[in-house]
Short mmCIF file of N, CA and C in Angstrom, two decimals:
data_model
loop_
_atom_site.label_atom_id
_atom_site.label_comp_id
_atom_site.label_asym_id
_atom_site.label_seq_id
_atom_site.Cartn_x
_atom_site.Cartn_y
_atom_site.Cartn_z
N MET A 1 -100.90 41.24 -30.36
CA MET A 1 -99.57 41.46 -30.90
C MET A 1 -98.55 40.94 -29.91
N THR A 2 -97.55 40.25 -30.43
CA THR A 2 -96.48 39.73 -29.59
C THR A 2 -95.25 40.59 -29.77
N TRP A 3 -94.71 41.08 -28.65
CA TRP A 3 -93.50 41.90 -28.70
C TRP A 3 -92.29 40.99 -28.75
N PRO A 4 -91.29 41.34 -29.52
CA PRO A 4 -90.08 40.52 -29.59
C PRO A 4 -89.32 40.57 -28.28
N THR A 5 -88.54 39.54 -28.03
CA THR A 5 -87.70 39.49 -26.85
C THR A 5 -86.51 40.42 -27.03
N VAL A 6 -86.19 41.15 -25.98
CA VAL A 6 -85.04 42.07 -26.01
C VAL A 6 -84.02 41.56 -25.02
N ASP A 7 -82.79 41.33 -25.47
CA ASP A 7 -81.75 40.82 -24.57
C ASP A 7 -81.17 41.95 -23.71
N ASP A 8 -80.45 41.57 -22.68
CA ASP A 8 -79.90 42.54 -21.72
C ASP A 8 -78.98 43.56 -22.37
N GLU A 9 -78.15 43.12 -23.29
CA GLU A 9 -77.22 44.03 -23.96
C GLU A 9 -77.96 45.13 -24.72
N THR A 10 -79.05 44.75 -25.39
CA THR A 10 -79.85 45.73 -26.13
C THR A 10 -80.51 46.71 -25.18
N VAL A 11 -81.04 46.21 -24.08
CA VAL A 11 -81.71 47.08 -23.10
C VAL A 11 -80.73 48.11 -22.55
N VAL A 12 -79.54 47.68 -22.16
CA VAL A 12 -78.55 48.60 -21.61
C VAL A 12 -78.19 49.67 -22.65
N ALA A 13 -77.99 49.26 -23.89
CA ALA A 13 -77.63 50.21 -24.95
C ALA A 13 -78.75 51.20 -25.23
N LEU A 14 -80.00 50.76 -25.11
CA LEU A 14 -81.13 51.64 -25.40
C LEU A 14 -81.47 52.56 -24.23
N VAL A 15 -81.31 52.09 -23.02
CA VAL A 15 -81.70 52.87 -21.85
C VAL A 15 -80.67 53.94 -21.51
N ALA A 16 -79.41 53.67 -21.74
CA ALA A 16 -78.35 54.61 -21.35
C ALA A 16 -78.60 56.04 -21.83
N PRO A 17 -78.94 56.29 -23.09
CA PRO A 17 -79.14 57.68 -23.52
C PRO A 17 -80.33 58.38 -22.88
N LEU A 18 -81.29 57.61 -22.34
CA LEU A 18 -82.50 58.22 -21.79
C LEU A 18 -82.50 58.33 -20.27
N MET A 19 -81.42 57.96 -19.62
CA MET A 19 -81.39 57.95 -18.16
C MET A 19 -81.78 59.30 -17.56
N GLY A 20 -81.40 60.39 -18.17
CA GLY A 20 -81.73 61.71 -17.66
C GLY A 20 -83.10 62.21 -18.09
N ALA A 21 -83.77 61.49 -18.96
CA ALA A 21 -85.03 61.97 -19.52
C ALA A 21 -86.25 61.59 -18.68
N GLY A 22 -86.10 60.71 -17.71
CA GLY A 22 -87.22 60.30 -16.89
C GLY A 22 -87.92 59.07 -17.45
N PRO A 23 -88.79 58.46 -16.67
CA PRO A 23 -89.37 57.17 -17.05
C PRO A 23 -90.60 57.23 -17.96
N HIS A 24 -91.13 58.42 -18.27
CA HIS A 24 -92.38 58.49 -19.04
C HIS A 24 -92.24 57.84 -20.40
N GLY A 25 -92.98 56.80 -20.64
CA GLY A 25 -92.99 56.13 -21.93
C GLY A 25 -91.76 55.30 -22.23
N LEU A 26 -90.84 55.20 -21.29
CA LEU A 26 -89.57 54.51 -21.53
C LEU A 26 -89.78 53.07 -21.94
N GLU A 27 -90.67 52.37 -21.26
CA GLU A 27 -90.90 50.96 -21.57
C GLU A 27 -91.32 50.77 -23.03
N TYR A 28 -92.24 51.59 -23.49
CA TYR A 28 -92.73 51.48 -24.86
C TYR A 28 -91.68 51.93 -25.87
N ALA A 29 -90.94 52.96 -25.54
CA ALA A 29 -89.90 53.47 -26.43
C ALA A 29 -88.81 52.42 -26.63
N VAL A 30 -88.40 51.79 -25.55
CA VAL A 30 -87.36 50.76 -25.63
C VAL A 30 -87.86 49.58 -26.45
N ALA A 31 -89.09 49.17 -26.22
CA ALA A 31 -89.65 48.05 -26.98
C ALA A 31 -89.73 48.38 -28.47
N ALA A 32 -90.18 49.57 -28.80
CA ALA A 32 -90.31 49.97 -30.20
C ALA A 32 -88.94 50.09 -30.87
N ALA A 33 -87.99 50.72 -30.18
CA ALA A 33 -86.65 50.88 -30.75
C ALA A 33 -85.96 49.53 -30.91
N GLY A 34 -86.10 48.69 -29.91
CA GLY A 34 -85.51 47.35 -29.99
C GLY A 34 -86.05 46.57 -31.16
N ALA A 35 -87.36 46.64 -31.38
CA ALA A 35 -87.97 45.94 -32.51
C ALA A 35 -87.50 46.54 -33.83
N ALA A 36 -87.44 47.86 -33.92
CA ALA A 36 -87.02 48.52 -35.16
C ALA A 36 -85.57 48.19 -35.51
N LEU A 37 -84.70 48.16 -34.51
CA LEU A 37 -83.29 47.91 -34.75
C LEU A 37 -83.02 46.47 -35.20
N ARG A 38 -83.93 45.56 -34.93
CA ARG A 38 -83.75 44.18 -35.33
C ARG A 38 -84.35 43.86 -36.70
N GLN A 39 -85.01 44.82 -37.31
CA GLN A 39 -85.63 44.60 -38.61
C GLN A 39 -84.61 44.73 -39.74
N GLN A 40 -84.92 44.07 -40.84
CA GLN A 40 -84.08 44.21 -42.02
C GLN A 40 -84.23 45.63 -42.55
N ARG A 41 -83.12 46.25 -42.90
CA ARG A 41 -83.14 47.62 -43.40
C ARG A 41 -83.68 47.66 -44.81
N PRO A 42 -84.30 48.72 -45.24
CA PRO A 42 -84.53 49.99 -44.55
C PRO A 42 -85.72 49.89 -43.60
N VAL A 43 -85.66 50.64 -42.51
CA VAL A 43 -86.72 50.68 -41.51
C VAL A 43 -87.18 52.13 -41.36
N VAL A 44 -88.50 52.34 -41.35
CA VAL A 44 -89.09 53.65 -41.13
C VAL A 44 -89.99 53.56 -39.90
N MET A 45 -89.86 54.51 -38.99
CA MET A 45 -90.71 54.54 -37.79
C MET A 45 -91.43 55.87 -37.73
N LEU A 46 -92.73 55.84 -37.53
CA LEU A 46 -93.53 57.05 -37.32
C LEU A 46 -93.56 57.33 -35.82
N THR A 47 -93.25 58.55 -35.43
CA THR A 47 -93.21 58.90 -34.01
C THR A 47 -93.45 60.38 -33.82
N TRP A 48 -93.96 60.76 -32.67
CA TRP A 48 -94.09 62.18 -32.34
C TRP A 48 -92.94 62.61 -31.44
N HIS A 49 -92.05 61.69 -31.08
CA HIS A 49 -90.88 62.00 -30.25
C HIS A 49 -89.61 61.69 -31.03
N VAL A 50 -89.39 62.40 -32.10
CA VAL A 50 -88.24 62.14 -32.97
C VAL A 50 -86.93 62.27 -32.20
N GLY A 51 -86.81 63.28 -31.37
CA GLY A 51 -85.57 63.49 -30.61
C GLY A 51 -85.22 62.31 -29.72
N ASP A 52 -86.20 61.84 -28.95
CA ASP A 52 -85.95 60.70 -28.06
C ASP A 52 -85.66 59.43 -28.85
N MET A 53 -86.42 59.20 -29.92
CA MET A 53 -86.21 57.98 -30.70
C MET A 53 -84.88 58.03 -31.44
N THR A 54 -84.41 59.22 -31.78
CA THR A 54 -83.09 59.34 -32.40
C THR A 54 -82.00 58.91 -31.42
N LYS A 55 -82.18 59.26 -30.15
CA LYS A 55 -81.23 58.83 -29.12
C LYS A 55 -81.16 57.31 -29.05
N LEU A 56 -82.28 56.64 -29.24
CA LEU A 56 -82.33 55.19 -29.15
C LEU A 56 -81.89 54.49 -30.43
N CYS A 57 -82.30 55.01 -31.56
CA CYS A 57 -82.09 54.32 -32.84
C CYS A 57 -80.92 54.85 -33.65
N GLY A 58 -80.50 56.06 -33.38
CA GLY A 58 -79.40 56.64 -34.15
C GLY A 58 -79.78 56.78 -35.61
N GLU A 59 -78.83 56.52 -36.49
CA GLU A 59 -79.03 56.66 -37.93
C GLU A 59 -79.58 55.38 -38.57
N ARG A 60 -79.75 54.33 -37.79
CA ARG A 60 -80.15 53.03 -38.35
C ARG A 60 -81.62 52.96 -38.71
N VAL A 61 -82.43 53.86 -38.18
CA VAL A 61 -83.87 53.86 -38.44
C VAL A 61 -84.26 55.25 -38.94
N ARG A 62 -85.00 55.30 -40.03
CA ARG A 62 -85.49 56.59 -40.52
C ARG A 62 -86.72 56.96 -39.71
N LEU A 63 -86.70 58.11 -39.06
CA LEU A 63 -87.79 58.54 -38.20
C LEU A 63 -88.60 59.62 -38.92
N VAL A 64 -89.91 59.48 -38.87
CA VAL A 64 -90.81 60.43 -39.50
C VAL A 64 -91.75 60.97 -38.43
N ALA A 65 -91.76 62.28 -38.27
CA ALA A 65 -92.62 62.92 -37.27
C ALA A 65 -94.08 62.88 -37.71
N VAL A 66 -94.95 62.56 -36.78
CA VAL A 66 -96.40 62.60 -37.04
C VAL A 66 -97.05 63.59 -36.11
#
């Protein structure tokens, strides 16, 4: 699988809300959120960290807890 390229502006916008949350899983969360935010809407993401992913994606991605 090839991960999409994430530009600096996207990284800064995605990382800012998680600065206090610590580094656990941050790399993967940013990659997943960045990919989801670039998709044509509607977008649904399955996640067990709905709270953290909400901080990254806001209302633009429908999050479903698994």
